[in-house]
CSV table of C-alpha atoms and ligand atoms in Angstrom, one decimal:
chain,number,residue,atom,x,y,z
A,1,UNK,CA,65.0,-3.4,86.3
A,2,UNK,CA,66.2,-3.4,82.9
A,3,UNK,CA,62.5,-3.4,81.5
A,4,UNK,CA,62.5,0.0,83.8
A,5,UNK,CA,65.3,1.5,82.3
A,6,UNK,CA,64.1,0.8,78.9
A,7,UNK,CA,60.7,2.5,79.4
A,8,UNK,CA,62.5,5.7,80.8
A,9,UNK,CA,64.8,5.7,77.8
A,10,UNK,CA,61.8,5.9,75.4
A,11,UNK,CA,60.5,8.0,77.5
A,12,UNK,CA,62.9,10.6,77.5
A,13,UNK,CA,63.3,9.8,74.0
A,14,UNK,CA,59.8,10.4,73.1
A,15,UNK,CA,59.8,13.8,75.8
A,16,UNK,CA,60.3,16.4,73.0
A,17,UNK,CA,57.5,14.9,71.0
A,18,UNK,CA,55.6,14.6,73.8
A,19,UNK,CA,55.8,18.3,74.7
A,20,UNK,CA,54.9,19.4,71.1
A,21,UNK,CA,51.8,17.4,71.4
A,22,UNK,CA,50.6,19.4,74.3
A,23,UNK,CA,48.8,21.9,73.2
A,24,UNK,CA,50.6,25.5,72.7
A,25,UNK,CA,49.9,28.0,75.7
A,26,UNK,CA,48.9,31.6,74.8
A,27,UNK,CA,47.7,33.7,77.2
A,28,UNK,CA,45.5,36.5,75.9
A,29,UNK,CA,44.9,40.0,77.3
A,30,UNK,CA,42.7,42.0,76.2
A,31,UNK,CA,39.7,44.5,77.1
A,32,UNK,CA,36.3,42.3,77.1
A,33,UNK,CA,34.4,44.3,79.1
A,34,UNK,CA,33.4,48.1,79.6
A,35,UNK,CA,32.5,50.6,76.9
A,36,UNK,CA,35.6,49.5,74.8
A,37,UNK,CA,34.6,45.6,74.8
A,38,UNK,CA,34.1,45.4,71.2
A,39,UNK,CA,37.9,46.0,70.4
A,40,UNK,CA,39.1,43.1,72.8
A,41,UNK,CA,36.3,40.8,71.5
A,42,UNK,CA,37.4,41.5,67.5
A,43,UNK,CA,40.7,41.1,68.5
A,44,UNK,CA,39.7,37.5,69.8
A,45,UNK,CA,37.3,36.9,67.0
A,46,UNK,CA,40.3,37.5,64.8
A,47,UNK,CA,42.5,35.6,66.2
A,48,UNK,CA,40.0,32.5,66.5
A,49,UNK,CA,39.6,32.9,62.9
A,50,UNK,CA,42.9,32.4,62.2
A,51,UNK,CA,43.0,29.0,63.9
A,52,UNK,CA,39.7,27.8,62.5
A,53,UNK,CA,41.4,28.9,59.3
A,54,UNK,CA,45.0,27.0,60.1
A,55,UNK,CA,42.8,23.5,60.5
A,56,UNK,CA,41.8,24.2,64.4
A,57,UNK,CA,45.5,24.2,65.4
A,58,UNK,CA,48.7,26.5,65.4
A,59,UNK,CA,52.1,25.2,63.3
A,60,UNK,CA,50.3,21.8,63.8
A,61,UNK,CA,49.8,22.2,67.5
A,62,UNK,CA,46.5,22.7,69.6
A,63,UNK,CA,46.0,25.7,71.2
A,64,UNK,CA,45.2,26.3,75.0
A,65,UNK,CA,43.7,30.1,74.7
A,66,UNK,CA,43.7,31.4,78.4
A,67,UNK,CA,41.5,34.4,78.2
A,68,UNK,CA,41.8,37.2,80.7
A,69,UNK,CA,40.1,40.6,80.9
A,70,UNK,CA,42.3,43.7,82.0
A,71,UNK,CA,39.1,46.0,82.1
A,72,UNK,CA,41.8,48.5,80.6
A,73,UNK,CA,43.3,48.4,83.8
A,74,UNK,CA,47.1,48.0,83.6
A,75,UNK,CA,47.4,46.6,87.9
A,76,UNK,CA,44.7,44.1,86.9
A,77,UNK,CA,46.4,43.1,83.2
A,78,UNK,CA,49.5,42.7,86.0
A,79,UNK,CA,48.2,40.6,87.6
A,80,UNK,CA,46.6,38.5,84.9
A,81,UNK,CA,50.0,38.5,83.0
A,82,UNK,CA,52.0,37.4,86.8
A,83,UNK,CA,49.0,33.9,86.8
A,84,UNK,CA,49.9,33.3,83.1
A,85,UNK,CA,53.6,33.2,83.2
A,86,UNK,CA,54.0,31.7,87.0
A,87,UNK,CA,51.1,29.2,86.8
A,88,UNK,CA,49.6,28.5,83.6
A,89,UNK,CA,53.3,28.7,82.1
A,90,UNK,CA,52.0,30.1,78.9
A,91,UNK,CA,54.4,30.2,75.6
A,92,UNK,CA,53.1,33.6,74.3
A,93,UNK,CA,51.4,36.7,76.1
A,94,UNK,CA,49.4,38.6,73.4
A,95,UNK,CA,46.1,40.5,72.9
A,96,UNK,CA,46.9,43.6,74.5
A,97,UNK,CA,45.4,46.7,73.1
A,98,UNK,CA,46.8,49.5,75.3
A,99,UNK,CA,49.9,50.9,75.7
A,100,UNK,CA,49.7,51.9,79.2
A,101,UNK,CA,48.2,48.4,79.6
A,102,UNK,CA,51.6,46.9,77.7
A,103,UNK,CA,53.8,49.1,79.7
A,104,UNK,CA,52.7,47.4,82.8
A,105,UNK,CA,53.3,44.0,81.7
A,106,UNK,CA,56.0,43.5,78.7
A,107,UNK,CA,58.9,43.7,81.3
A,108,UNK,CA,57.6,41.2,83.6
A,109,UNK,CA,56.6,38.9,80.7
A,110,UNK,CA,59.6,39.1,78.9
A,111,UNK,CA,61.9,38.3,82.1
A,112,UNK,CA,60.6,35.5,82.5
A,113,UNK,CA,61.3,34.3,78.9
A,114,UNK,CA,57.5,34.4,77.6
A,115,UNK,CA,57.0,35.9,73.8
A,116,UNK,CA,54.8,39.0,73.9
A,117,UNK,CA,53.2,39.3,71.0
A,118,UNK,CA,51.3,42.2,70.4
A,119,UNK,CA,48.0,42.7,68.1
A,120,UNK,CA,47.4,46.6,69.1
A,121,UNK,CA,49.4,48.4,71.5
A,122,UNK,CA,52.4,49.8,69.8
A,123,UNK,CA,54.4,51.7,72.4
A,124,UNK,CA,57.3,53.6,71.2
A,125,UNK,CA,59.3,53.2,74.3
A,126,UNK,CA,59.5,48.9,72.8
A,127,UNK,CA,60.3,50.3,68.9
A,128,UNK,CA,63.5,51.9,70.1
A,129,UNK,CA,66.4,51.4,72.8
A,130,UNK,CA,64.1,49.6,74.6
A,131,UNK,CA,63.6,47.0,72.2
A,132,UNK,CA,63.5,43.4,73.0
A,133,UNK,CA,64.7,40.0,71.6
A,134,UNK,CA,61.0,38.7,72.4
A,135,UNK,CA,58.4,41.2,71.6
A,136,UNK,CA,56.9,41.7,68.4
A,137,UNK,CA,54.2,44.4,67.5
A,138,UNK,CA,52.2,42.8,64.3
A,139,UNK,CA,49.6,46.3,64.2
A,140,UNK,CA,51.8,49.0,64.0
A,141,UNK,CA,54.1,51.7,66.0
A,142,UNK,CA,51.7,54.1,67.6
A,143,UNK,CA,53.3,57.2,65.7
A,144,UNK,CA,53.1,55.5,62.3
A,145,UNK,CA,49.8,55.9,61.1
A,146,UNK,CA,49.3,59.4,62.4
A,147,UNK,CA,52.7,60.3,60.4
A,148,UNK,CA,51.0,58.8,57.1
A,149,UNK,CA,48.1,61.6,57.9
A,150,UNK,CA,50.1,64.3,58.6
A,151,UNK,CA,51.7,64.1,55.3
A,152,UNK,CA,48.3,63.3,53.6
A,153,UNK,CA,47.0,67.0,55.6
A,154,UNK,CA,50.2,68.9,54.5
A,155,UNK,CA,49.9,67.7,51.0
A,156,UNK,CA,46.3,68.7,50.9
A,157,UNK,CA,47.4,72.1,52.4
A,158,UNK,CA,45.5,72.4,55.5
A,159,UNK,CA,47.7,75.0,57.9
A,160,UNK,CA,45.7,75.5,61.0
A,161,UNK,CA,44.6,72.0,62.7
A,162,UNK,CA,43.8,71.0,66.0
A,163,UNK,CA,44.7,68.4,67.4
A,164,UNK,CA,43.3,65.8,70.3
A,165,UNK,CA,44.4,62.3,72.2
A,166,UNK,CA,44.0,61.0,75.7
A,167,UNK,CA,47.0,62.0,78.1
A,168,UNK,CA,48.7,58.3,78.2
A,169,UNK,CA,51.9,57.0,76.3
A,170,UNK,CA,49.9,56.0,72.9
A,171,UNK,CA,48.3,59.5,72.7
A,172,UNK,CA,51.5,61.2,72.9
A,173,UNK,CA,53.1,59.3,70.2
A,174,UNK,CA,49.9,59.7,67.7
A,175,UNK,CA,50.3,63.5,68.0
A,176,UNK,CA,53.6,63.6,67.6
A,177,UNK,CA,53.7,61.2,65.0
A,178,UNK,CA,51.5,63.5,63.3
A,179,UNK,CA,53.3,66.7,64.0
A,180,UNK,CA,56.5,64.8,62.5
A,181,UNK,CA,55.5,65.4,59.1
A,182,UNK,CA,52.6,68.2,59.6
A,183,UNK,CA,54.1,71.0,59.5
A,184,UNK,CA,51.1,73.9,59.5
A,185,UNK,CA,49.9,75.5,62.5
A,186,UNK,CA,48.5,73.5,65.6
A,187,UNK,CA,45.5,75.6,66.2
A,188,UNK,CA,45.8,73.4,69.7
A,189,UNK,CA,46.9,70.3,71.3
A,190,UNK,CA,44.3,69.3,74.1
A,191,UNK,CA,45.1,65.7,75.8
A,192,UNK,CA,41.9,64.3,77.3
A,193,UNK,CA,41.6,61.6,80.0
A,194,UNK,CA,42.0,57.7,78.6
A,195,UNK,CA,38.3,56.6,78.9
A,196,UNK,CA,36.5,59.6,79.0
A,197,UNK,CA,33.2,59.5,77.9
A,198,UNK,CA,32.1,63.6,77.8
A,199,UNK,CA,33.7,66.6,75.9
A,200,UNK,CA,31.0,68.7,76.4
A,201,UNK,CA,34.3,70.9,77.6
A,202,UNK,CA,37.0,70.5,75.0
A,203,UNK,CA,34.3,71.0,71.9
A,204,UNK,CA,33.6,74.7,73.5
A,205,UNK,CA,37.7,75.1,73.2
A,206,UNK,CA,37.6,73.8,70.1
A,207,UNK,CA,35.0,76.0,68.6
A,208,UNK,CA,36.3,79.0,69.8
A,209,UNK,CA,39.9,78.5,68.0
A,210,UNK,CA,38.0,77.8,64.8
A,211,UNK,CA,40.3,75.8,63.2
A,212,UNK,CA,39.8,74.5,59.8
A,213,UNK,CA,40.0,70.6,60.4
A,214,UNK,CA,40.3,68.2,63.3
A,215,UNK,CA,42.9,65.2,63.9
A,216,UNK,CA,41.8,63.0,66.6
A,217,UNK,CA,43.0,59.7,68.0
A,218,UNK,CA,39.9,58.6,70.7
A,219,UNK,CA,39.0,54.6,70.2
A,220,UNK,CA,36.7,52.7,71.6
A,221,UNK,CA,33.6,53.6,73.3
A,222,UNK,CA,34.9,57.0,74.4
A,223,UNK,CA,35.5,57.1,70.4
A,224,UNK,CA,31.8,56.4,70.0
A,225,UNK,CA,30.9,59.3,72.6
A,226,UNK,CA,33.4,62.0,70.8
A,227,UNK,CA,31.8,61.5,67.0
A,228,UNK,CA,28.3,61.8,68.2
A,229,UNK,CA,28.6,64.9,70.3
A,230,UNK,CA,31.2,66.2,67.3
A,231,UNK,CA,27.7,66.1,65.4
A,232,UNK,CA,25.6,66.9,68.3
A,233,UNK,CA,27.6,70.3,68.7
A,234,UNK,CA,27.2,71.3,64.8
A,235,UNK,CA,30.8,71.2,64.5
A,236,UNK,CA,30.7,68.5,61.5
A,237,UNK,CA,30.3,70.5,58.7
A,238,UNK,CA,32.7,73.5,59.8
A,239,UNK,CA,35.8,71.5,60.7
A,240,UNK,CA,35.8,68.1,58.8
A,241,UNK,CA,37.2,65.2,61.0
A,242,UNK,CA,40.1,63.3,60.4
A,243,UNK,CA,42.2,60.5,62.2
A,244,UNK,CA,44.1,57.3,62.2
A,245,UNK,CA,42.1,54.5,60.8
A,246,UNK,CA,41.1,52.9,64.3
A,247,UNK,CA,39.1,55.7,65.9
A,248,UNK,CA,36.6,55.8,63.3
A,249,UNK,CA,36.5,51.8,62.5
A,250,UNK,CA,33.6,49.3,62.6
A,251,UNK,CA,33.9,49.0,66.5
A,252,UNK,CA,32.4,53.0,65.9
A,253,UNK,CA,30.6,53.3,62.7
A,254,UNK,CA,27.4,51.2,63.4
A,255,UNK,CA,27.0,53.1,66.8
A,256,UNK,CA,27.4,56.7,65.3
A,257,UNK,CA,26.0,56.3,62.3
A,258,UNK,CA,25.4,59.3,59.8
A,259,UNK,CA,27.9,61.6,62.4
A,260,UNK,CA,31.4,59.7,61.2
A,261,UNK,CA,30.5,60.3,57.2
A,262,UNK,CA,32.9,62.4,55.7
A,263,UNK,CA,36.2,61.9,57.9
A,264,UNK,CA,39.2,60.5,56.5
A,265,UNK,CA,41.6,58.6,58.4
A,266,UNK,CA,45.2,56.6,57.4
A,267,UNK,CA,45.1,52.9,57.7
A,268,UNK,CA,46.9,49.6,57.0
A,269,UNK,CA,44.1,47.7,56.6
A,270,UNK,CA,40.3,48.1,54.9
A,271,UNK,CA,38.0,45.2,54.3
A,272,UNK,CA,38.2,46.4,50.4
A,273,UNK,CA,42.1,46.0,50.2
A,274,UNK,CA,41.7,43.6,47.1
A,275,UNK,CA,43.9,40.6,48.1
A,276,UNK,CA,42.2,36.7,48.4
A,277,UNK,CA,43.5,36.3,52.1
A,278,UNK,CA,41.7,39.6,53.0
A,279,UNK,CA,38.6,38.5,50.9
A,280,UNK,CA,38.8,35.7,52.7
A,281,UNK,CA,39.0,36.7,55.9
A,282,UNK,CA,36.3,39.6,55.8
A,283,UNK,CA,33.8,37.3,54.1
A,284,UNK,CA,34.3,34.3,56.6
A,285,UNK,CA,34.1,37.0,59.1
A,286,UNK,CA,31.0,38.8,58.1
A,287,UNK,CA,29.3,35.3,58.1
A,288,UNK,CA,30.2,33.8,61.5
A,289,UNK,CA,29.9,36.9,63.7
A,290,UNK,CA,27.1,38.9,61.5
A,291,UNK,CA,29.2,42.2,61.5
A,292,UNK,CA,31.9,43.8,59.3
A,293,UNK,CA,35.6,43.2,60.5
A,294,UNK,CA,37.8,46.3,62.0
A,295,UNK,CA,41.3,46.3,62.0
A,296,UNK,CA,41.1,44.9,65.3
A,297,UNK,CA,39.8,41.7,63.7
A,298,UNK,CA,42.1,42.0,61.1
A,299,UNK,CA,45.6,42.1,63.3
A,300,UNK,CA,43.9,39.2,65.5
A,301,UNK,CA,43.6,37.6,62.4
A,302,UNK,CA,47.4,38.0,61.6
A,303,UNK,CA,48.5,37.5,64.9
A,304,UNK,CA,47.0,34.1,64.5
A,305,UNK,CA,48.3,33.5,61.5
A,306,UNK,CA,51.8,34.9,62.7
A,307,UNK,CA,52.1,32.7,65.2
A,308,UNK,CA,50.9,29.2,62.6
A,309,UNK,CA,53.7,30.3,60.0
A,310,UNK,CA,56.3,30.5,63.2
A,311,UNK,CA,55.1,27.9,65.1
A,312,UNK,CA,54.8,25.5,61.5
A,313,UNK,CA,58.8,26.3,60.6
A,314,UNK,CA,60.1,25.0,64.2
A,315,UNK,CA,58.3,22.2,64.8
A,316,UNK,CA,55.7,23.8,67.3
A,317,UNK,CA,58.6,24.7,69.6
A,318,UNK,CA,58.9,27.3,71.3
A,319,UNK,CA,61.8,25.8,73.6
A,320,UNK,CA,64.7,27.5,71.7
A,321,UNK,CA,63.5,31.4,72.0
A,322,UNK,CA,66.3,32.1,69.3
A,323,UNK,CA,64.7,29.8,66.6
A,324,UNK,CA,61.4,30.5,67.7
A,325,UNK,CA,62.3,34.5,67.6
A,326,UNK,CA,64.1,33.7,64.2
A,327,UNK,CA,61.0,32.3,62.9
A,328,UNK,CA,58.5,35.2,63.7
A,329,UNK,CA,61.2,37.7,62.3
A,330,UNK,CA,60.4,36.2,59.1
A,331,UNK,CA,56.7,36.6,59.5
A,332,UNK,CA,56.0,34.3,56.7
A,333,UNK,CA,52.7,34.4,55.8
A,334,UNK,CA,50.3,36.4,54.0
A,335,UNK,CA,48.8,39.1,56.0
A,336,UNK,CA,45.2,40.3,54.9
A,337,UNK,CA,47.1,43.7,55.1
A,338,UNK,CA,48.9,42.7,51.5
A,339,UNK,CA,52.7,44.3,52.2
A,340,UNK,CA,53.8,43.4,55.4
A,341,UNK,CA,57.1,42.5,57.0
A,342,UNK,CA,58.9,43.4,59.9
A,343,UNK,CA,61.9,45.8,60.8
A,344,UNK,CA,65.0,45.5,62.5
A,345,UNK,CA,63.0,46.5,65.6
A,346,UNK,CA,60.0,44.2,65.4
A,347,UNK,CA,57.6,46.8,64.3
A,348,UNK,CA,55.9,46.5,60.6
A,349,UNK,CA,56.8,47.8,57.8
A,350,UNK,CA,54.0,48.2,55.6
A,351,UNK,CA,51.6,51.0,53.7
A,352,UNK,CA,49.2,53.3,54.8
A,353,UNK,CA,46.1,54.0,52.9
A,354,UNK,CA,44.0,56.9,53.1
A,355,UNK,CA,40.1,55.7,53.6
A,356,UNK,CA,36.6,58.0,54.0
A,357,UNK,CA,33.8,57.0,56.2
A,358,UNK,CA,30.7,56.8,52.7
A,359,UNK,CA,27.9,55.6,52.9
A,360,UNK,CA,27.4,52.2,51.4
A,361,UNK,CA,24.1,50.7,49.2
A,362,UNK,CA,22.3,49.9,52.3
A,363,UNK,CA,23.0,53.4,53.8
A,364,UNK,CA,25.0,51.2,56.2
A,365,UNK,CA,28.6,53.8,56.8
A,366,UNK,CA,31.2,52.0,56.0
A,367,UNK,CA,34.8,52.4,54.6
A,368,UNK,CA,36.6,53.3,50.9
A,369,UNK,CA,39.8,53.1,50.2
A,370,UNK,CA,40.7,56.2,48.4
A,371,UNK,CA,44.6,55.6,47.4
A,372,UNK,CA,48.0,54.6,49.0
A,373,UNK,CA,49.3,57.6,51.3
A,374,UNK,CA,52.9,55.8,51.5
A,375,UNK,CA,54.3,52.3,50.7
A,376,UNK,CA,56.9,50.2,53.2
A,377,UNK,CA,56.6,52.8,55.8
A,378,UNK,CA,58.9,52.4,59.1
A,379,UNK,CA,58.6,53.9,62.5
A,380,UNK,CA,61.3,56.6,63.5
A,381,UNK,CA,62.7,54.8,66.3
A,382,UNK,CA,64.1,51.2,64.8
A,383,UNK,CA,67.5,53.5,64.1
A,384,UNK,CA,67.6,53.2,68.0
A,385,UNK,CA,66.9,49.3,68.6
A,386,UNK,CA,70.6,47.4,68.9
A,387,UNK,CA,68.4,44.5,68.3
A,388,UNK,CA,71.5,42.3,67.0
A,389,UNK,CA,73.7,43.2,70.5
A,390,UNK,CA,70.6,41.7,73.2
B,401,PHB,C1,47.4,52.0,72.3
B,401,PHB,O1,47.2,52.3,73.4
B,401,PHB,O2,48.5,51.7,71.9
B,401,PHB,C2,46.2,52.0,71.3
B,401,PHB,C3,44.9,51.9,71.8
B,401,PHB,C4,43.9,51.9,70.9
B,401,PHB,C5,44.1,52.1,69.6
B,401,PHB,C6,45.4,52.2,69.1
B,401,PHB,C7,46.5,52.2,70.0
B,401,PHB,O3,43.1,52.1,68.7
């Protein structure tokens, strides 16, 4: 009896050990399949990276990756999101790349006391009131990098641009983060259907308003589809193209080819920002998966790392939400972006750069970093997050 007692006394003594040597659980969502497979599968490259880079572990602890694919389908991410919390207990939910897609599952995930971490997706309806204790948004508010081009456009004096997005929560907040410091004339603003592959239709609109540029936000494959018949329709040359930096990234470019040179976009992040954790990153990329990074790759790659600098500083818990919250807040750890910390809200802060799609030595299209647009930039809404009072 007493040898009984002492085992469960070391064994409860050992228990929080013992948990932190189970691996951590992080259930990933994200688009693997379908037209727009490539951005899911950078994202997960990315992230993989980033534990291969932190010694095959996270903050010291091994890393159960459950994998699901939402086929951009916000019912099926549910229900993915619903196995991962209820059954496979997971620590974090992250990989999400949609905002409708996030909308469907942050709430669920959160009540139940899960992390959501987000690598994409960067809903403005999370960045304000609705803000959360819990979720963290390490690419960037959806508005933000469409604001940085809006002031690049009105700066350069363009007064009559139309505008285009698909009709779901993340297309209405790149337009009117654009239109927040844009001040010209909006020749039009046409919202297309999310995953729509032919616009055959709105090019004849477009043509007949003649506007003198276009600002676009359509990723992914449908992204792939819009620059080529942009070309196809000989509207290239009359009304240059321009955009946030991840609808005419390196999930586009190989596919389109000669049709994306010329358009400027606003990013966070180019595989020439000269810093040694980006020149790190982009070459170990470039050699294990034989193609360039995107920014996809680039916030897996800091989500990874994100989650090693939080994970390190408590132990591998994730137990205490308010310690383990504290520690991502301080997001300490060098993001291949360079500046980078977050807000009040959870949302970056960080500096937009304006790139052109040139053609590199091997006539391969590829990005330049042209100069900073605006340093330490914050989304609109963070004024609205009560963060301190949840
Ligand atoms: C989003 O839905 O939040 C979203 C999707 C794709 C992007 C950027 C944002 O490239």
């Amino acid at each position: 009896m007493k040898q009984l007692v002492t085992t469960i006394a070391v064994a409860l003594a050992l228990a929080p050990a013992l948990s932190n040597a189970e691996p951590v659980k992080i259930g990933f969502i994200s688009t693997l399949s379908g037209p727009s497979a490539l951005l899911g599968q950078d994202i997960l490259d990315g992230f993989n990276l980033a534990v291969e880079h932190s010694g095959g572990s996270l903050g010291g602890r091994e890393v159960d990756l459950i994998t699901g694919d939402d086929q951009l389908k916000p019912d099926v991410a549910r229900q993915l999101a619903d196995r991962m919390v209820l059954r496979d207990k997971v620590d974090i939910v992250t990989g999400i790349i949609w905002s409708n897609v996030m909308l469907a599952i942050a709430k669920p995930v959160l009540d139940s006391g899960t992390f959501v971490i987000s690598p994409n997706a960067g809903p403005s309806q999370y960045a304000g009131v609705q803000c959360h204790p819990q979720y963290f948004a390490v690419g960037f508010q959806n508005d933000v990098p469409n604001e940085a081009m809006g002031m690049y456009m009105q700066d350069e004096g363009y007064d009559n641009v139309y505008l285009m997005a698909p009709n779901y929560p993340a297309g209405r907040d790149m337009l009117n983060g654009f239109k927040r410091y844009y001040k010209g004339k909006v020749s039009d603003e046409v919202y297309t259907q999310l995953g729509q592959l032919d616009y055959a239709a709105e090019l004849a609109q477009l043509r007949a308003k003649k506007p003198n540029a276009l600002y676009y936000f359509i990723s992914g494959g449908p992204g792939i589809n819009f620059v080529k018949q942009y070309a196809q329709a000989g509207l290239k040359d009359s009304v240059p193209l321009f955009a946030p930096g991840f609808s005419i990234d390196q999930t586009i470019l190989p596919a389109v080819g000669d049709a994306g040179v010329g358009a400027m976009a606003a990013s966070f992040w180019s595989a020439d920002l000269d810093n040694d954790v980006n020149k790190k990153f982009v070459a170990d990329f470039e050699a294990k998966f034989k193609r360039s990074p995107s920014p996809y790759a680039a916030q897996g790659y800091d989500t990874g790392m994100l989650i090693n600098s939080a994970l390190a500083k408590t132990n591998g818990d994730t137990s205490d939400k308010k310690a383990f919250q504290a520690a991502l807040e301080q997001a300490d750890f060098d993001s291949v972006r360079g500046n980078f910390k977050f807000n009040t809200n959870h949302y970056p802060i960080q500096d937009y750069y304006l790139v052109e799609v040139v053609k590199d030595a091997d006539g391969k299209a590829t990005w330049k970093t042209i100069k900073t647009i605006v340093q330490g930039h914050a989304d609109s809404y963070a004024a609205d997050c009560k963060m301190a009072s949840k």
